[in-house]
PDB file of C-alpha atoms and ligand atoms in Angstrom:
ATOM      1  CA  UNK A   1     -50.942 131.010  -7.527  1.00 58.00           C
ATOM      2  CA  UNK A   2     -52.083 127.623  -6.155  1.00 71.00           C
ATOM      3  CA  UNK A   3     -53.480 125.310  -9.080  1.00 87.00           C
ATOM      4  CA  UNK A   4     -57.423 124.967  -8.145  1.00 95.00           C
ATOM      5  CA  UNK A   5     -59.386 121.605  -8.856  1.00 97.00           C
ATOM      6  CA  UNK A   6     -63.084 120.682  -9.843  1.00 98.00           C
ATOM      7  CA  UNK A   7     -64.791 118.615  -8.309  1.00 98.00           C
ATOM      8  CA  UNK A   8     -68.184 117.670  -9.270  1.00 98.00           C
ATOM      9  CA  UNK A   9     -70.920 116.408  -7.063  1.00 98.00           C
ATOM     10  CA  UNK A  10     -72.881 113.534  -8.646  1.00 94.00           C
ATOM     11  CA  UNK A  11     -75.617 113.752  -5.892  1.00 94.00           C
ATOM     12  CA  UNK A  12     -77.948 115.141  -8.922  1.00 91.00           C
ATOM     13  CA  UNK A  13     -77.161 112.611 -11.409  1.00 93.00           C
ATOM     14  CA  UNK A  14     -79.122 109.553 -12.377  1.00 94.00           C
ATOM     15  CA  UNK A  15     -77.831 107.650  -9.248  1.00 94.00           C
ATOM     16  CA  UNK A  16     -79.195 103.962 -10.829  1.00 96.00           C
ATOM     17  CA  UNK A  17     -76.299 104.648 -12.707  1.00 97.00           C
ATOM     18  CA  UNK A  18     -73.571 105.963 -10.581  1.00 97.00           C
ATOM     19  CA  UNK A  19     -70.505 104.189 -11.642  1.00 98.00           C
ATOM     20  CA  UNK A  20     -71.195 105.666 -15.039  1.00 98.00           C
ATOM     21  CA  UNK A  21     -71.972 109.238 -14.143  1.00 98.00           C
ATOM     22  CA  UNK A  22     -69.061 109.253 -11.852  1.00 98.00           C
ATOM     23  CA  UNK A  23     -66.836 108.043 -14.840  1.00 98.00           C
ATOM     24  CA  UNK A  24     -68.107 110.278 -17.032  1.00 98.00           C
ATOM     25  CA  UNK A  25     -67.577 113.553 -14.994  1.00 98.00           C
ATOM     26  CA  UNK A  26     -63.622 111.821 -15.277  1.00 98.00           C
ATOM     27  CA  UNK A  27     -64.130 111.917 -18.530  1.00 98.00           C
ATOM     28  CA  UNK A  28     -64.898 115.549 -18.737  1.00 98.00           C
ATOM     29  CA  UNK A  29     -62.195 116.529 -16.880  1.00 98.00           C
ATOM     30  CA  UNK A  30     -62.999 116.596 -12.951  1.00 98.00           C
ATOM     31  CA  UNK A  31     -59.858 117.017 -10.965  1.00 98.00           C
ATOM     32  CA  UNK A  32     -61.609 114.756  -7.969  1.00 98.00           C
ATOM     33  CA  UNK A  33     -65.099 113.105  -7.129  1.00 98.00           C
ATOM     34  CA  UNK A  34     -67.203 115.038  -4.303  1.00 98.00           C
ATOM     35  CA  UNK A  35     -69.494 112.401  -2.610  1.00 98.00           C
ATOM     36  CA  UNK A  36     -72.004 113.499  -0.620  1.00 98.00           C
ATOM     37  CA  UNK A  37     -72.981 111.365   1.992  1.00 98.00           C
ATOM     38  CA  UNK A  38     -76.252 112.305   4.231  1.00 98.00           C
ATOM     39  CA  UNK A  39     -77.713 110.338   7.180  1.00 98.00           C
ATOM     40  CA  UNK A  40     -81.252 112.398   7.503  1.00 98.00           C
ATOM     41  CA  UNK A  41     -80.043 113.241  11.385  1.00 98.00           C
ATOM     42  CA  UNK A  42     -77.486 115.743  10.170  1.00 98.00           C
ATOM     43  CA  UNK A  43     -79.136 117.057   7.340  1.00 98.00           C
ATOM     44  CA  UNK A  44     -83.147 116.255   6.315  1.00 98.00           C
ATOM     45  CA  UNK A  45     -81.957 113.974   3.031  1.00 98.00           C
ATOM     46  CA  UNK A  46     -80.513 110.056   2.387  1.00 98.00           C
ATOM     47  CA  UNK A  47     -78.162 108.905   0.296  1.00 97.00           C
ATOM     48  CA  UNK A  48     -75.397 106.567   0.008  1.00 97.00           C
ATOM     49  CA  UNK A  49     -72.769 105.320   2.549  1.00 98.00           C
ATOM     50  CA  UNK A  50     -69.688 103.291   3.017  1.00 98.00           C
ATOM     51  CA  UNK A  51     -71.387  99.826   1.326  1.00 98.00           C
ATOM     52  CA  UNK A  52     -71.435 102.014  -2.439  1.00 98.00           C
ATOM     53  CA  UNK A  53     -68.076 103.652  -2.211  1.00 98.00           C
ATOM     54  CA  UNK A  54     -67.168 100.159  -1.965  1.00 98.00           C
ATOM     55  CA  UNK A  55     -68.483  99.649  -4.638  1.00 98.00           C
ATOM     56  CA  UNK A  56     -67.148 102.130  -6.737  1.00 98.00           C
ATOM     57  CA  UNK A  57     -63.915 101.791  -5.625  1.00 98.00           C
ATOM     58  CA  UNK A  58     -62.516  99.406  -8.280  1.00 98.00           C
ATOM     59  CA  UNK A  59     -64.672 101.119 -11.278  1.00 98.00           C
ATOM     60  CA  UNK A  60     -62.443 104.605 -10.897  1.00 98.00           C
ATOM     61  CA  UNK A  61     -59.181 103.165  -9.913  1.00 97.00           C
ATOM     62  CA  UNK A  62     -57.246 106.152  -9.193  1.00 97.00           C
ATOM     63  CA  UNK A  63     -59.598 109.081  -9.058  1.00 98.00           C
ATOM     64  CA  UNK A  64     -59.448 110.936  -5.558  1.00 98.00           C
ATOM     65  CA  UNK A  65     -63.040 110.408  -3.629  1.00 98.00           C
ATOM     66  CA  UNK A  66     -63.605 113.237  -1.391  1.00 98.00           C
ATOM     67  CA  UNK A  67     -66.132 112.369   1.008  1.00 98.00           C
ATOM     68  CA  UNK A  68     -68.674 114.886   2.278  1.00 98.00           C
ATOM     69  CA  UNK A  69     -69.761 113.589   5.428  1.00 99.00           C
ATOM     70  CA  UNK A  70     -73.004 115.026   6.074  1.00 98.00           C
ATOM     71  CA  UNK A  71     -73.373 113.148   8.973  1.00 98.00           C
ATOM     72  CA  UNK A  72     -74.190 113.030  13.010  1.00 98.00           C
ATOM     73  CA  UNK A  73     -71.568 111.890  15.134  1.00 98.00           C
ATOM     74  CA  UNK A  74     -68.774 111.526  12.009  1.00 98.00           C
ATOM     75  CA  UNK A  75     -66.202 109.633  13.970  1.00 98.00           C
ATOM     76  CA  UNK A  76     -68.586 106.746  13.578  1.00 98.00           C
ATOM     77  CA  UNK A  77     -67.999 105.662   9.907  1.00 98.00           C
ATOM     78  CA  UNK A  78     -63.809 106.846  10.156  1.00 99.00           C
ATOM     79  CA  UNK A  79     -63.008 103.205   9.640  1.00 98.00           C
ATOM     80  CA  UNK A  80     -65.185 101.815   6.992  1.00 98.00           C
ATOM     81  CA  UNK A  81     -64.710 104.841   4.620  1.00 99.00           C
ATOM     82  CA  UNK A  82     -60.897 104.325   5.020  1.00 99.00           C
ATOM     83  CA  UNK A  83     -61.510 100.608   4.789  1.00 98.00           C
ATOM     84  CA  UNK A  84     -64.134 100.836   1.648  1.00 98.00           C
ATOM     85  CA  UNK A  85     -61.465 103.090  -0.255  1.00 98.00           C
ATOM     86  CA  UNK A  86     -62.180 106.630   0.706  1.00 99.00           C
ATOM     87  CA  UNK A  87     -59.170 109.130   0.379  1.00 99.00           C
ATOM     88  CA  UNK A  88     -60.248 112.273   1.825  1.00 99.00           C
ATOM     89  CA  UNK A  89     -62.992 112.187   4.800  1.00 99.00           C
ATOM     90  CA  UNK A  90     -64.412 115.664   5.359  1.00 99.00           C
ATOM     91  CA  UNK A  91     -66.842 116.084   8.645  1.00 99.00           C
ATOM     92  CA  UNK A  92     -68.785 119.136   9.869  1.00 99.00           C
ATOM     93  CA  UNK A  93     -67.526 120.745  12.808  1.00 98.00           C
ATOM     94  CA  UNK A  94     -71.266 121.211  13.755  1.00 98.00           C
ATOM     95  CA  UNK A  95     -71.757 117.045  13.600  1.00 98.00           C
ATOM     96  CA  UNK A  96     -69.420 116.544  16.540  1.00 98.00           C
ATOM     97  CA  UNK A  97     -67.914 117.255  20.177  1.00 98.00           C
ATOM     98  CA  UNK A  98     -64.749 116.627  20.035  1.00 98.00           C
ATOM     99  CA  UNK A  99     -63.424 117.691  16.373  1.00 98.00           C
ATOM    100  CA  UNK A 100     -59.896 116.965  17.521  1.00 98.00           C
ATOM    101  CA  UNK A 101     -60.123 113.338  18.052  1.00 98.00           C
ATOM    102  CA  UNK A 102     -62.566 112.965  14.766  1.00 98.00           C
ATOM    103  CA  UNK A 103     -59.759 114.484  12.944  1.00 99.00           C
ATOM    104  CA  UNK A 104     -56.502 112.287  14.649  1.00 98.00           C
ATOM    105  CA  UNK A 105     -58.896 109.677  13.880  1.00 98.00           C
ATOM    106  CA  UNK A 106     -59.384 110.259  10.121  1.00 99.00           C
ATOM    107  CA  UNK A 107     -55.359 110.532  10.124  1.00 98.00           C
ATOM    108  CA  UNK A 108     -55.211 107.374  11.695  1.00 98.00           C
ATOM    109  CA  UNK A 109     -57.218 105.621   9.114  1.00 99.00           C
ATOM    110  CA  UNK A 110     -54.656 106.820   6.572  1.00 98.00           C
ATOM    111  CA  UNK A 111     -57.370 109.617   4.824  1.00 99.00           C
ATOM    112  CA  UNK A 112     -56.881 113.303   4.337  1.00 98.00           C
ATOM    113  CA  UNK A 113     -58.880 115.416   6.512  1.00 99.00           C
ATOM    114  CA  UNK A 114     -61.478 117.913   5.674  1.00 99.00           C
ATOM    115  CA  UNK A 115     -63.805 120.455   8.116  1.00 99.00           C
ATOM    116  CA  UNK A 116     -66.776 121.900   7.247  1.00 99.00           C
ATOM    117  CA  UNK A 117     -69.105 124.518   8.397  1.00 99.00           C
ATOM    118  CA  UNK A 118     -72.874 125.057   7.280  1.00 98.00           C
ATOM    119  CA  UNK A 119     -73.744 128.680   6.446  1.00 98.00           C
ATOM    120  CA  UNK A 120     -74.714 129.837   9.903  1.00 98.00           C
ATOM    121  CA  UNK A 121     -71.738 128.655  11.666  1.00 99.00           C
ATOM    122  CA  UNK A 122     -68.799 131.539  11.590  1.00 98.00           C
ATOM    123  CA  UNK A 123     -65.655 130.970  10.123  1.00 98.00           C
ATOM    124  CA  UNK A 124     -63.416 131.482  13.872  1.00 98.00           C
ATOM    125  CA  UNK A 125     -64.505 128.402  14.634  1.00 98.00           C
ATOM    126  CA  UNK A 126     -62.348 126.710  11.818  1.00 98.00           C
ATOM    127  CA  UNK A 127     -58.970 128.624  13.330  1.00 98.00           C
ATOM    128  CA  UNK A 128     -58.307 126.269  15.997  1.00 98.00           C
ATOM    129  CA  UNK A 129     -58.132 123.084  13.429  1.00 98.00           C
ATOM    130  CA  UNK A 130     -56.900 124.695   9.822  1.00 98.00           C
ATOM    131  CA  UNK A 131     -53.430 123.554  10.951  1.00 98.00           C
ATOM    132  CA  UNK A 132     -54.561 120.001  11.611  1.00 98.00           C
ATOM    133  CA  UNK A 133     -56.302 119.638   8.791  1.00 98.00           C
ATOM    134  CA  UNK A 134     -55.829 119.330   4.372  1.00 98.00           C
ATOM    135  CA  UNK A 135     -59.066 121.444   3.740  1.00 98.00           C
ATOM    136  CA  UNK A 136     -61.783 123.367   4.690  1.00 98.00           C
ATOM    137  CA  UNK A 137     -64.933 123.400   3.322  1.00 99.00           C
ATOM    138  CA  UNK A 138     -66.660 126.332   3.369  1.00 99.00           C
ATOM    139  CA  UNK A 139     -70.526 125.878   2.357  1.00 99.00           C
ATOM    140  CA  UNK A 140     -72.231 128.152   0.366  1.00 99.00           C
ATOM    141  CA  UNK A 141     -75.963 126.331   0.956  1.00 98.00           C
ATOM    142  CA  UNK A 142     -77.481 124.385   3.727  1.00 98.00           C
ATOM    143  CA  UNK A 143     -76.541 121.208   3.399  1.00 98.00           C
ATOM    144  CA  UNK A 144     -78.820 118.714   2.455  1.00 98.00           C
ATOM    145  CA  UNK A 145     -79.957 119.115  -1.315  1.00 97.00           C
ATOM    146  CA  UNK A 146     -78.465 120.171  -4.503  1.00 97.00           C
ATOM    147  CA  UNK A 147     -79.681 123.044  -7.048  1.00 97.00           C
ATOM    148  CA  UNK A 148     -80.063 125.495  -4.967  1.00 98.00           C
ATOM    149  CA  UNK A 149     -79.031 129.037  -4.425  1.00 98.00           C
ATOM    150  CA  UNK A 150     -75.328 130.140  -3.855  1.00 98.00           C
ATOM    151  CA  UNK A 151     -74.981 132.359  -1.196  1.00 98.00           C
ATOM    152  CA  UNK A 152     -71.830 134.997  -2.260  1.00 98.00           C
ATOM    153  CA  UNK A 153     -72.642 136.275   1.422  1.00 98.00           C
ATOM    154  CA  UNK A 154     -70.141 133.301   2.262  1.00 99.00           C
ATOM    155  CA  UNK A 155     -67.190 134.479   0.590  1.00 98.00           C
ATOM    156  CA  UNK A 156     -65.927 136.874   3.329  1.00 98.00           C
ATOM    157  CA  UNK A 157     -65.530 133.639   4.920  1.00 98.00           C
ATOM    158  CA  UNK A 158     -62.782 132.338   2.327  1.00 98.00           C
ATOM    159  CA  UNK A 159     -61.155 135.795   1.743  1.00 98.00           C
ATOM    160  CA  UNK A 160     -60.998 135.800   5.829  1.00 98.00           C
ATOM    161  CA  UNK A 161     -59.050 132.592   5.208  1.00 98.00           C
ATOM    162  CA  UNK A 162     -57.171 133.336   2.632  1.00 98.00           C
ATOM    163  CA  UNK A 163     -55.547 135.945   3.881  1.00 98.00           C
ATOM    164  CA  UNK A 164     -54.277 134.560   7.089  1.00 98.00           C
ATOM    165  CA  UNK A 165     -53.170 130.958   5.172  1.00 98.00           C
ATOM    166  CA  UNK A 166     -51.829 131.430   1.602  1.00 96.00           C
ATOM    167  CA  UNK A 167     -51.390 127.612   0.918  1.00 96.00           C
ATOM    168  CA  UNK A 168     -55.022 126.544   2.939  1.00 97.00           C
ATOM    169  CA  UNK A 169     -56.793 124.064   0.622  1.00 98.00           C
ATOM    170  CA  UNK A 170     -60.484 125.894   0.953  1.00 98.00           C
ATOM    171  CA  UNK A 171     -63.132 124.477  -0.724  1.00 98.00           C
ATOM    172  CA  UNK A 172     -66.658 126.025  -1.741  1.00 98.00           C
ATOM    173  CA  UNK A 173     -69.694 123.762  -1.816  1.00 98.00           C
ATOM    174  CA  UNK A 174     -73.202 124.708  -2.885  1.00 98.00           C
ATOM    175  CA  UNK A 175     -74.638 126.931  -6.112  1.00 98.00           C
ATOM    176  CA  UNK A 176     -71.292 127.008  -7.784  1.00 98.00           C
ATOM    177  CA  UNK A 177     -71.658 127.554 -11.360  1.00 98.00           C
ATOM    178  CA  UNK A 178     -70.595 129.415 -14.396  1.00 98.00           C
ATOM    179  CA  UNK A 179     -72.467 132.155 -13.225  1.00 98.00           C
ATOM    180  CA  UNK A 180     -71.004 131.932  -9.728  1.00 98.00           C
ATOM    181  CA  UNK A 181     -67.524 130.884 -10.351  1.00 98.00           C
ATOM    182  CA  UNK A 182     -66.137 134.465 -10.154  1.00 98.00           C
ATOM    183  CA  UNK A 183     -67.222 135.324  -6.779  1.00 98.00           C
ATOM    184  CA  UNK A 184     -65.163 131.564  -5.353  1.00 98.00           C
ATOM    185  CA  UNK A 185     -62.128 133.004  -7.903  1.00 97.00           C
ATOM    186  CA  UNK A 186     -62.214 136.378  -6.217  1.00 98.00           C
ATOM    187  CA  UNK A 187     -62.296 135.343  -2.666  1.00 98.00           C
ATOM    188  CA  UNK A 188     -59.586 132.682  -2.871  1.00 98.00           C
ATOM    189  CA  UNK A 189     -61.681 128.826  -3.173  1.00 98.00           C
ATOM    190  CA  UNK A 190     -59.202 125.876  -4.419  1.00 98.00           C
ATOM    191  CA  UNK A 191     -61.175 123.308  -4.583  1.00 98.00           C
ATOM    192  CA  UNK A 192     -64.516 123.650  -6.375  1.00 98.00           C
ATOM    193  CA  UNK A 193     -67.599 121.377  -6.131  1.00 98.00           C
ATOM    194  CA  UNK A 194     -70.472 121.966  -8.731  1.00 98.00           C
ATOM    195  CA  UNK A 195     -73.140 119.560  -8.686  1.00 98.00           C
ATOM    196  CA  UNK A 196     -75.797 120.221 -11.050  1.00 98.00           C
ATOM    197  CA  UNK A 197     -74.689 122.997 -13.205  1.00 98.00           C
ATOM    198  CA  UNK A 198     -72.027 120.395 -14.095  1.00 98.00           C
ATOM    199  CA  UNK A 199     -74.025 117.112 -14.220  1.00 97.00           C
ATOM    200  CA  UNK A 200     -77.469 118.756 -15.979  1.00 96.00           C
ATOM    201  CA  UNK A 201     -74.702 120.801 -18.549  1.00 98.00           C
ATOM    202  CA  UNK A 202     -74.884 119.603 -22.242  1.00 97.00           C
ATOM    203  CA  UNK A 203     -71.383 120.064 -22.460  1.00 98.00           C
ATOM    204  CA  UNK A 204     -69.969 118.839 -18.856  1.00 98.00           C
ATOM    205  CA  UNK A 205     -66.355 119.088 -20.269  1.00 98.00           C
ATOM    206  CA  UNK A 206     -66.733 122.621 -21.226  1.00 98.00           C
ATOM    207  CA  UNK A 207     -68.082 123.905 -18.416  1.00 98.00           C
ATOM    208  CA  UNK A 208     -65.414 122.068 -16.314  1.00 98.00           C
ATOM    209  CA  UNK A 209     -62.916 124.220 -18.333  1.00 97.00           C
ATOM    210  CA  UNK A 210     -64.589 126.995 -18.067  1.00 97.00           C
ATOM    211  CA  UNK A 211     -64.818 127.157 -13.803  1.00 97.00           C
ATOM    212  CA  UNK A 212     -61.613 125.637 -13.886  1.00 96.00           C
ATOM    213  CA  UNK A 213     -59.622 128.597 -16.052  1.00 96.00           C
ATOM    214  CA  UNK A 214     -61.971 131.227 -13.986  1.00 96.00           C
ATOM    215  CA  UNK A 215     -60.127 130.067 -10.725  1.00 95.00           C
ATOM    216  CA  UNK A 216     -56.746 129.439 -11.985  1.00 95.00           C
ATOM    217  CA  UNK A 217     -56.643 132.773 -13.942  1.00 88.00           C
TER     218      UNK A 217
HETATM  219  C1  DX5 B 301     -75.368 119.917  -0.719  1.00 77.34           C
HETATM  220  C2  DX5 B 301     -74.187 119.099  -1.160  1.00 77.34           C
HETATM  221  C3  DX5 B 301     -73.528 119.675  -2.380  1.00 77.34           C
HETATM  222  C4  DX5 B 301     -74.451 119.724  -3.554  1.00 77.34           C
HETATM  223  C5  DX5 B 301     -73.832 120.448  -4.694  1.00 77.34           C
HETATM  224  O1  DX5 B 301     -75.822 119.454   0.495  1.00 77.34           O
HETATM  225  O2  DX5 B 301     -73.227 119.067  -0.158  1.00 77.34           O
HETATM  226  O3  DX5 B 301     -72.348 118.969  -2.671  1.00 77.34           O
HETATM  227  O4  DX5 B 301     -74.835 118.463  -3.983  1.00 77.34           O
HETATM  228  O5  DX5 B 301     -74.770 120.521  -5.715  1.00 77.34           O
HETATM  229  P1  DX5 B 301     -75.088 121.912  -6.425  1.00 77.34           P
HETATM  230  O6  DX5 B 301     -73.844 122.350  -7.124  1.00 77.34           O
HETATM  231  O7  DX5 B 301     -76.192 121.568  -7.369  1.00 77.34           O
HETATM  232  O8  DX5 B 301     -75.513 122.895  -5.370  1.00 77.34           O
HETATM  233 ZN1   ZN B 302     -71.247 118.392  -0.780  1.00 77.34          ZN
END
């Protein structure tokens, strides 16, 4: 089947020392770096923007930033992701009006495209844009906070998926962990984001390996 990447979320990590955190989840083994971006309009937290992927940029040379835009109006910061070094830019359908132009936009800027949807928001609503787009992100908490629950409720979403587009790139966001893994594995997830079970784990590199031979099995 399709070979499945990790991709932690470091938005539970000592963020005083990001550069570091981030480089050490590459040194555990993360397939990709999930940064979650939040503009307390879209979701009720803060946390970083363009100004510290900047930043970042040219301390992980080479690793593949997937941004999680958890954003209002997403079509607004396109241009100084692409320009600060971001390669995949992945809104929320919910965010914006016209998720067409937001995503020939994000082409434009030379980024990969992701879609998301928030728990509530049913899947038929991605069918319209999987063809235009690299991923989907299906999220398995509300958005705005990590450690908390996963909801397997969502995974009818990705098996939904899954069966109508063999090669999709879905990927699961919220709660995934050891203990949750399997359900993502079952229902078809490629890309997997796990914030704090993999930042707060004593042994981040074996727990990487661990989701990561789960899904691929
Ligand atoms: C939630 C974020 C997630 C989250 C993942 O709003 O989008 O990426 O940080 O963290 P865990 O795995 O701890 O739920
Ligand atoms: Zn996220």
């Amino acid at each position: 089947g399709k070979k499945c990447r990790i991709g932690p979320s470091i938005l539970n990590s000592d963020l005083s020392e990001l550069a570091s955190e981030c480089q050490r989840m590459m040194d555990s083994g993360a397939d990709y770096l999930h940064l979650d971006v939040m503009d307390g309009q879209f979701v009720p937290n803060l946390t970083f923007g363009h100004p510290v992927v900047k930043c970042l940029r040219p301390k992980l040379p080479g690793v593949f930033f997937d941004m999680h835009m958890m954003v209002q109006k997403p079509e607004q910061w396109i241009q100084n992701m692409a320009d600060a070094g971001a390669n995949q830019y992945t809104f929320h359908y919910e965010a914006t009006d016209d998720p067409t132009t937001c995503i020939r936009k994000i082409r434009e800027a030379g980024m990969k495209v992701g879609v998301g949807i928030k728990p509530k928001t049913a899947v038929d609503v991605l069918l319209p844009l999987v063809d235009l787009v690299d991923m989907v992100l299906i999220m398995t908490v509300e958005p705005g906070f990590g450690g908390q629950k996963f909801m397997a409720d969502m995974m009818p979403k990705i098996s939904f998926l899954r069966e109508k587009y063999t090669d999709l790139e879905i990927e699961v966001d919220g709660g995934v962990s050891p203990s949750t893994i399997q359900h993502c594995a079952d229902a078809g997830a490629t890309m997997i984001v796990s914030g704090s079970a993999v930042v707060n784990s004593e042994n981040p590199k074996e727990t990487i390996t661990y989701m990561r031979d789960i899904v691929n099995q």
